[in-house]
Tab-separated table of N, CA and C in Angstrom:
chain	number	residue	atom	x	y	z
A	12	UNK	N	8.459	-10.080	-1.060
A	12	UNK	CA	7.019	-10.677	-0.526
A	12	UNK	C	7.233	-10.262	0.825
A	13	UNK	N	5.928	-9.772	1.017
A	13	UNK	CA	5.952	-9.262	2.158
A	13	UNK	C	4.436	-10.590	2.909
A	14	UNK	N	4.961	-10.641	4.324
A	14	UNK	CA	3.938	-11.816	4.712
A	14	UNK	C	3.563	-11.883	6.072
A	15	UNK	N	1.698	-11.060	5.804
A	15	UNK	CA	1.967	-10.255	7.150
A	15	UNK	C	1.417	-11.405	8.434
A	16	UNK	N	2.047	-12.035	9.113
A	16	UNK	CA	2.193	-12.473	10.363
A	16	UNK	C	3.213	-12.771	10.819
A	17	UNK	N	4.013	-11.911	11.184
A	17	UNK	CA	5.651	-12.021	12.510
A	17	UNK	C	5.067	-12.295	13.595
A	18	UNK	N	4.085	-12.902	13.964
A	18	UNK	CA	4.196	-13.995	15.239
A	18	UNK	C	4.098	-15.179	15.405
A	19	UNK	N	3.553	-15.713	14.141
A	19	UNK	CA	3.219	-17.176	14.824
A	19	UNK	C	4.273	-17.985	13.991
A	20	UNK	N	4.498	-19.000	14.319
A	20	UNK	CA	5.063	-19.947	14.062
A	20	UNK	C	5.096	-20.383	11.921
A	21	UNK	N	4.254	-20.469	11.546
A	21	UNK	CA	3.533	-20.173	10.634
A	21	UNK	C	4.074	-19.100	9.265
A	22	UNK	N	3.869	-17.976	10.132
A	22	UNK	CA	4.866	-17.059	9.076
A	22	UNK	C	6.432	-17.006	9.196
A	23	UNK	N	6.901	-17.466	10.635
A	23	UNK	CA	8.117	-17.609	10.369
A	23	UNK	C	8.971	-19.245	9.513
A	24	UNK	N	7.963	-20.253	8.775
A	24	UNK	CA	8.179	-21.056	8.864
A	24	UNK	C	7.685	-20.785	7.289
A	25	UNK	N	6.738	-20.054	7.099
A	25	UNK	CA	6.866	-19.565	5.471
A	25	UNK	C	7.716	-18.779	4.608
A	26	UNK	N	8.473	-17.457	5.894
A	26	UNK	CA	9.664	-16.781	5.747
A	26	UNK	C	11.127	-17.750	4.869
A	27	UNK	N	11.460	-18.888	5.635
A	27	UNK	CA	12.091	-19.752	5.873
A	27	UNK	C	12.218	-20.146	4.452
A	28	UNK	N	11.134	-20.711	4.461
A	28	UNK	CA	10.809	-21.774	2.721
A	28	UNK	C	11.018	-21.161	1.883
A	29	UNK	N	10.103	-19.982	2.023
A	29	UNK	CA	10.419	-19.163	0.834
A	29	UNK	C	12.101	-18.136	0.146
A	30	UNK	N	13.041	-17.777	1.427
A	30	UNK	CA	13.896	-17.183	1.628
A	30	UNK	C	14.746	-18.621	0.900
A	31	UNK	N	14.360	-19.307	0.827
A	31	UNK	CA	15.200	-20.992	0.780
A	31	UNK	C	15.052	-20.768	-0.749
A	32	UNK	N	14.467	-20.169	-1.002
A	32	UNK	CA	14.047	-20.112	-2.899
A	32	UNK	C	14.324	-18.711	-3.681
A	33	UNK	N	14.857	-18.052	-2.827
A	33	UNK	CA	15.233	-17.178	-2.942
A	33	UNK	C	15.093	-15.932	-2.715
A	34	UNK	N	13.920	-15.823	-2.625
A	34	UNK	CA	12.908	-14.958	-2.726
A	34	UNK	C	13.702	-13.920	-1.380
A	35	UNK	N	13.424	-12.622	-1.160
A	35	UNK	CA	13.463	-11.420	-0.287
A	35	UNK	C	12.149	-11.665	0.829
A	36	UNK	N	12.270	-11.947	1.526
A	36	UNK	CA	11.058	-11.671	2.194
A	36	UNK	C	10.809	-10.724	3.570
A	37	UNK	N	9.919	-10.092	3.940
A	37	UNK	CA	9.981	-9.228	5.155
A	37	UNK	C	7.955	-9.868	5.922
A	38	UNK	N	8.369	-9.679	7.095
A	38	UNK	CA	7.689	-10.155	7.835
A	38	UNK	C	7.138	-8.287	8.146
A	39	UNK	N	5.615	-8.659	8.499
A	39	UNK	CA	4.729	-7.522	8.940
A	39	UNK	C	3.619	-7.979	9.902
A	40	UNK	N	3.129	-6.813	11.132
A	40	UNK	CA	2.327	-7.413	11.623
A	40	UNK	C	1.056	-8.054	10.911
A	41	UNK	N	0.493	-8.902	11.786
A	41	UNK	CA	-0.780	-9.191	11.015
A	41	UNK	C	-1.734	-8.205	11.345
A	42	UNK	N	-1.910	-7.338	11.229
A	42	UNK	CA	-3.001	-5.858	11.421
A	42	UNK	C	-3.304	-5.013	9.442
A	43	UNK	N	-4.449	-5.249	9.799
A	43	UNK	CA	-4.509	-4.957	7.941
A	43	UNK	C	-4.113	-3.240	7.905
A	44	UNK	N	-3.699	-2.146	8.454
A	44	UNK	CA	-3.287	-1.425	8.143
A	44	UNK	C	-1.614	-1.579	8.418
A	45	UNK	N	-1.182	-1.977	9.523
A	45	UNK	CA	0.692	-2.221	8.746
A	45	UNK	C	0.641	-3.204	7.716
A	46	UNK	N	-0.121	-3.536	7.168
A	46	UNK	CA	-0.253	-4.758	5.773
A	46	UNK	C	-0.186	-3.238	4.966
A	47	UNK	N	-0.819	-2.294	4.704
A	47	UNK	CA	-1.006	-1.606	3.842
A	47	UNK	C	0.335	-0.656	3.687
A	48	UNK	N	0.554	-0.030	4.966
A	48	UNK	CA	2.241	0.615	4.808
A	48	UNK	C	3.139	-0.335	4.690
A	49	UNK	N	3.285	-1.485	5.236
A	49	UNK	CA	4.232	-2.382	4.854
A	49	UNK	C	4.076	-2.339	2.607
A	50	UNK	N	3.141	-2.736	2.295
A	50	UNK	CA	3.144	-2.286	0.986
A	50	UNK	C	3.479	-1.222	1.108
A	51	UNK	N	3.236	0.414	0.972
A	51	UNK	CA	3.573	0.995	0.749
A	51	UNK	C	5.128	1.299	0.696
A	52	UNK	N	5.660	1.043	1.660
A	52	UNK	CA	7.334	1.129	1.680
A	52	UNK	C	7.671	0.203	1.315
A	53	UNK	N	7.304	-1.060	1.053
A	53	UNK	CA	8.841	-1.829	0.691
A	53	UNK	C	8.137	-2.775	-1.096
A	54	UNK	N	6.757	-1.801	-1.356
A	54	UNK	CA	6.528	-2.418	-2.845
A	54	UNK	C	7.139	-3.635	-3.184
A	55	UNK	N	6.484	-4.940	-2.105
A	55	UNK	CA	6.740	-6.024	-2.802
A	55	UNK	C	6.000	-6.658	-4.327
A	56	UNK	N	6.627	-8.175	-4.561
A	56	UNK	CA	5.974	-8.391	-5.900
A	56	UNK	C	4.626	-8.797	-5.547
A	57	UNK	N	4.596	-9.694	-4.252
A	57	UNK	CA	3.769	-10.650	-3.832
A	57	UNK	C	3.709	-10.332	-2.403
A	58	UNK	N	2.625	-10.658	-2.021
A	58	UNK	CA	1.718	-10.336	-0.123
A	58	UNK	C	1.020	-11.249	-0.015
A	59	UNK	N	1.620	-12.557	0.870
A	59	UNK	CA	0.979	-13.353	1.323
A	59	UNK	C	0.265	-12.741	2.930
A	60	UNK	N	-1.571	-13.181	2.988
A	60	UNK	CA	-1.596	-12.885	4.225
A	60	UNK	C	-2.884	-13.525	4.729
A	61	UNK	N	-3.026	-13.555	6.075
A	61	UNK	CA	-3.982	-14.233	6.383
A	61	UNK	C	-5.472	-13.333	6.022
A	62	UNK	N	-6.891	-13.804	5.790
A	62	UNK	CA	-7.667	-13.188	5.540
A	62	UNK	C	-8.490	-12.521	6.472
A	63	UNK	N	-8.266	-12.916	8.254
A	63	UNK	CA	-8.650	-12.115	9.113
A	63	UNK	C	-7.704	-11.851	9.825
A	64	UNK	N	-7.696	-10.373	10.138
A	64	UNK	CA	-6.758	-9.460	10.442
A	64	UNK	C	-7.293	-8.074	11.672
A	65	UNK	N	-6.612	-7.907	12.547
A	65	UNK	CA	-7.290	-6.439	13.230
A	65	UNK	C	-6.875	-5.698	12.004
A	66	UNK	N	-8.011	-4.396	12.600
A	66	UNK	CA	-8.086	-3.119	11.571
A	66	UNK	C	-8.438	-3.334	10.161
A	67	UNK	N	-8.428	-4.123	9.673
A	67	UNK	CA	-8.573	-4.357	8.819
A	67	UNK	C	-8.731	-5.497	8.045
A	68	UNK	N	-9.332	-6.429	7.460
A	68	UNK	CA	-9.023	-7.532	6.859
A	68	UNK	C	-8.671	-7.754	5.648
A	69	UNK	N	-8.359	-9.005	4.625
A	69	UNK	CA	-7.981	-9.312	3.873
A	69	UNK	C	-9.294	-8.330	2.475
A	70	UNK	N	-10.230	-8.089	2.531
A	70	UNK	CA	-11.151	-7.570	1.735
A	70	UNK	C	-11.286	-6.096	1.782
A	71	UNK	N	-10.621	-5.658	3.331
A	71	UNK	CA	-10.326	-4.164	3.182
A	71	UNK	C	-9.298	-3.346	2.637
A	72	UNK	N	-8.113	-4.470	3.065
A	72	UNK	CA	-6.744	-4.678	2.452
A	72	UNK	C	-7.062	-4.159	0.729
A	73	UNK	N	-7.963	-5.465	0.384
A	73	UNK	CA	-7.215	-5.384	-1.418
A	73	UNK	C	-8.225	-4.506	-1.830
A	74	UNK	N	-9.124	-3.862	-1.079
A	74	UNK	CA	-10.474	-2.895	-2.049
A	74	UNK	C	-8.958	-1.478	-1.356
A	75	UNK	N	-8.524	-1.011	-0.400
A	75	UNK	CA	-7.118	-0.166	-0.289
A	75	UNK	C	-6.819	-0.205	-1.412
A	76	UNK	N	-5.747	-1.389	-1.815
A	76	UNK	CA	-5.052	-1.389	-2.674
A	76	UNK	C	-5.439	-0.770	-3.965
A	77	UNK	N	-6.503	-0.888	-3.872
A	77	UNK	CA	-7.071	-0.026	-5.679
A	77	UNK	C	-6.245	1.163	-5.770
A	78	UNK	N	-5.893	2.079	-4.596
A	78	UNK	CA	-5.838	3.695	-5.161
A	78	UNK	C	-4.058	3.278	-4.879
A	79	UNK	N	-3.783	2.130	-5.465
A	79	UNK	CA	-2.194	2.054	-5.445
A	79	UNK	C	-2.134	1.841	-7.172
A	80	UNK	N	-1.315	2.659	-7.614
A	80	UNK	CA	-0.816	2.487	-9.027
A	80	UNK	C	-0.804	0.955	-9.317
A	81	UNK	N	-1.697	0.591	-10.168
A	81	UNK	CA	-1.581	-1.044	-10.679
A	81	UNK	C	-0.081	-1.446	-10.961
A	82	UNK	N	0.882	-1.007	-11.893
A	82	UNK	CA	2.095	-1.910	-12.048
A	82	UNK	C	2.765	-1.560	-10.198
A	83	UNK	N	2.419	-1.372	-9.246
A	83	UNK	CA	3.138	-1.019	-8.019
A	83	UNK	C	2.182	-1.902	-7.016
A	84	UNK	N	0.975	-2.493	-7.425
A	84	UNK	CA	0.427	-3.691	-6.950
A	84	UNK	C	0.976	-4.922	-6.488
A	85	UNK	N	1.048	-5.591	-5.221
A	85	UNK	CA	1.560	-6.854	-5.423
A	85	UNK	C	0.219	-8.060	-5.896
A	86	UNK	N	0.794	-8.990	-6.173
A	86	UNK	CA	0.112	-10.266	-6.137
A	86	UNK	C	-0.461	-10.412	-4.670
A	87	UNK	N	-1.662	-11.268	-4.371
A	87	UNK	CA	-1.944	-11.208	-3.012
A	87	UNK	C	-2.517	-13.542	-2.883
A	88	UNK	N	-1.812	-13.594	-2.139
A	88	UNK	CA	-2.197	-14.878	-1.949
A	88	UNK	C	-2.785	-14.451	-0.447
A	89	UNK	N	-3.508	-15.264	0.110
A	89	UNK	CA	-4.358	-15.414	1.056
A	89	UNK	C	-4.210	-16.683	1.452
A	90	UNK	N	-4.059	-17.172	3.144
A	90	UNK	CA	-4.241	-18.010	3.986
A	90	UNK	C	-5.070	-17.990	4.774
A	91	UNK	N	-6.382	-18.706	4.839
A	91	UNK	CA	-7.137	-19.087	6.013
A	91	UNK	C	-6.861	-20.512	6.754
A	92	UNK	N	-7.839	-20.423	7.372
A	92	UNK	CA	-7.952	-21.628	7.922
A	92	UNK	C	-10.282	-21.973	7.887
A	93	UNK	N	-10.289	-21.112	7.752
A	93	UNK	CA	-11.811	-20.992	7.417
A	93	UNK	C	-12.002	-21.157	6.255
A	94	UNK	N	-12.847	-22.537	5.738
A	94	UNK	CA	-13.180	-23.007	5.021
A	94	UNK	C	-14.491	-22.469	4.453
A	95	UNK	N	-14.536	-21.860	3.873
A	95	UNK	CA	-16.145	-20.815	3.788
A	95	UNK	C	-16.178	-20.755	2.250
A	96	UNK	N	-16.157	-21.183	0.697
A	96	UNK	CA	-16.885	-21.352	-0.474
A	96	UNK	C	-16.832	-19.539	-0.777
A	97	UNK	N	-18.656	-18.797	0.034
A	97	UNK	CA	-18.350	-17.650	0.157
A	97	UNK	C	-17.301	-16.860	0.330
A	98	UNK	N	-16.453	-16.979	1.486
A	98	UNK	CA	-15.507	-16.114	1.429
A	98	UNK	C	-14.695	-16.107	0.710
A	99	UNK	N	-13.861	-17.105	0.224
A	99	UNK	CA	-12.851	-17.841	-0.823
A	99	UNK	C	-13.729	-17.196	-2.035
A	100	UNK	N	-14.453	-17.217	-2.584
A	100	UNK	CA	-14.960	-16.108	-3.758
A	100	UNK	C	-14.586	-14.825	-3.665
A	101	UNK	N	-15.596	-14.297	-2.538
A	101	UNK	CA	-15.133	-12.533	-2.390
A	101	UNK	C	-14.019	-12.361	-2.352
A	102	UNK	N	-12.954	-13.428	-1.944
A	102	UNK	CA	-11.442	-12.698	-1.608
A	102	UNK	C	-11.091	-12.750	-3.124
A	103	UNK	N	-11.113	-13.868	-4.023
A	103	UNK	CA	-10.707	-14.326	-5.205
A	103	UNK	C	-11.855	-13.075	-6.053
A	104	UNK	N	-12.518	-11.996	-6.145
A	104	UNK	CA	-13.616	-11.493	-6.824
A	104	UNK	C	-12.699	-10.275	-6.517
A	105	UNK	N	-12.215	-9.903	-5.496
A	105	UNK	CA	-11.936	-8.968	-5.075
A	105	UNK	C	-10.409	-8.781	-5.325
A	106	UNK	N	-9.441	-9.210	-5.844
A	106	UNK	CA	-8.524	-9.403	-6.296
A	106	UNK	C	-7.070	-10.181	-6.000
A	107	UNK	N	-7.533	-11.029	-4.729
A	107	UNK	CA	-6.521	-12.278	-4.819
A	107	UNK	C	-6.217	-12.596	-5.712
A	108	UNK	N	-5.354	-13.685	-5.326
A	108	UNK	CA	-4.681	-14.857	-6.335
A	108	UNK	C	-5.148	-15.840	-6.700
A	109	UNK	N	-4.358	-16.311	-5.278
A	109	UNK	CA	-4.963	-17.547	-4.522
A	109	UNK	C	-5.392	-17.791	-3.031
A	110	UNK	N	-5.900	-18.529	-2.867
A	110	UNK	CA	-6.583	-18.425	-1.785
A	110	UNK	C	-5.803	-19.925	-1.314
A	111	UNK	N	-5.364	-20.402	-0.100
A	111	UNK	CA	-4.298	-21.388	1.054
A	111	UNK	C	-5.550	-21.528	1.719
A	112	UNK	N	-5.717	-23.116	2.087
A	112	UNK	CA	-6.534	-23.255	3.169
A	112	UNK	C	-5.913	-23.935	3.990
A	113	UNK	N	-5.580	-23.793	5.415
A	113	UNK	CA	-4.572	-24.160	6.356
A	113	UNK	C	-5.043	-25.408	7.240
A	114	UNK	N	-4.562	-26.174	7.502
A	114	UNK	CA	-2.804	-25.845	6.982
A	114	UNK	C	-2.364	-26.042	5.183
A	115	UNK	N	-1.445	-26.021	5.233
A	115	UNK	CA	-0.778	-26.588	3.821
A	115	UNK	C	0.253	-26.738	3.711
A	116	UNK	N	0.898	-26.959	2.200
A	116	UNK	CA	2.599	-27.713	2.188
A	116	UNK	C	2.804	-26.572	2.140
A	117	UNK	N	4.027	-26.180	2.479
A	117	UNK	CA	4.886	-24.855	2.891
A	117	UNK	C	5.412	-24.891	1.331
A	118	UNK	N	6.072	-25.773	0.361
A	118	UNK	CA	6.441	-26.259	-0.713
A	118	UNK	C	5.795	-25.864	-1.563
A	119	UNK	N	4.622	-26.255	-1.243
A	119	UNK	CA	3.223	-26.704	-2.638
A	119	UNK	C	3.108	-24.692	-2.696
A	120	UNK	N	2.971	-24.455	-0.985
A	120	UNK	CA	2.654	-22.338	-1.435
A	120	UNK	C	3.752	-21.723	-1.949
A	121	UNK	N	5.497	-22.031	-2.167
A	121	UNK	CA	6.422	-21.434	-2.246
A	121	UNK	C	5.922	-21.550	-4.197
A	122	UNK	N	5.968	-23.089	-4.384
A	122	UNK	CA	5.850	-23.269	-5.947
A	122	UNK	C	4.989	-22.373	-6.728
A	123	UNK	N	3.522	-22.054	-6.396
A	123	UNK	CA	2.435	-21.530	-6.266
A	123	UNK	C	2.666	-20.093	-6.496
A	124	UNK	N	3.586	-19.114	-5.783
A	124	UNK	CA	4.106	-18.224	-5.880
A	124	UNK	C	4.600	-17.401	-6.714
A	125	UNK	N	6.260	-18.903	-6.728
A	125	UNK	CA	7.127	-18.921	-8.102
A	125	UNK	C	5.808	-18.810	-9.853
A	126	UNK	N	5.182	-19.783	-9.405
A	126	UNK	CA	4.402	-19.877	-10.820
A	126	UNK	C	3.601	-18.588	-10.987
A	127	UNK	N	2.577	-17.817	-10.099
A	127	UNK	CA	2.314	-16.971	-10.662
A	127	UNK	C	2.587	-15.682	-10.947
A	128	UNK	N	4.075	-15.855	-10.006
A	128	UNK	CA	3.871	-14.222	-10.162
A	128	UNK	C	5.306	-13.837	-11.272
């Protein structure tokens, strides 16, 4: 799992919880370009990312991921503190599998990742 949030307590908390479920986790900067680089380098099964990032938001990342072979694309789960149904719909239509509204329960997040991946 690549978590696009290496500078916040939430990123570290998510990483710790997911490791507790036996998952391999890599933290990368909350930056769209860094996320795309991490996806190509790590080839994760899952990307957990915030909607809003410098250089490329999640919609841009999802669009750029179309150039990656479908078998190598991670499932994308998105986190946001911005409660907007249009943004949630656009994110899911662009290819995200799940949209978490912050704050969320870390164990529920881990269970969703296990269930969907």
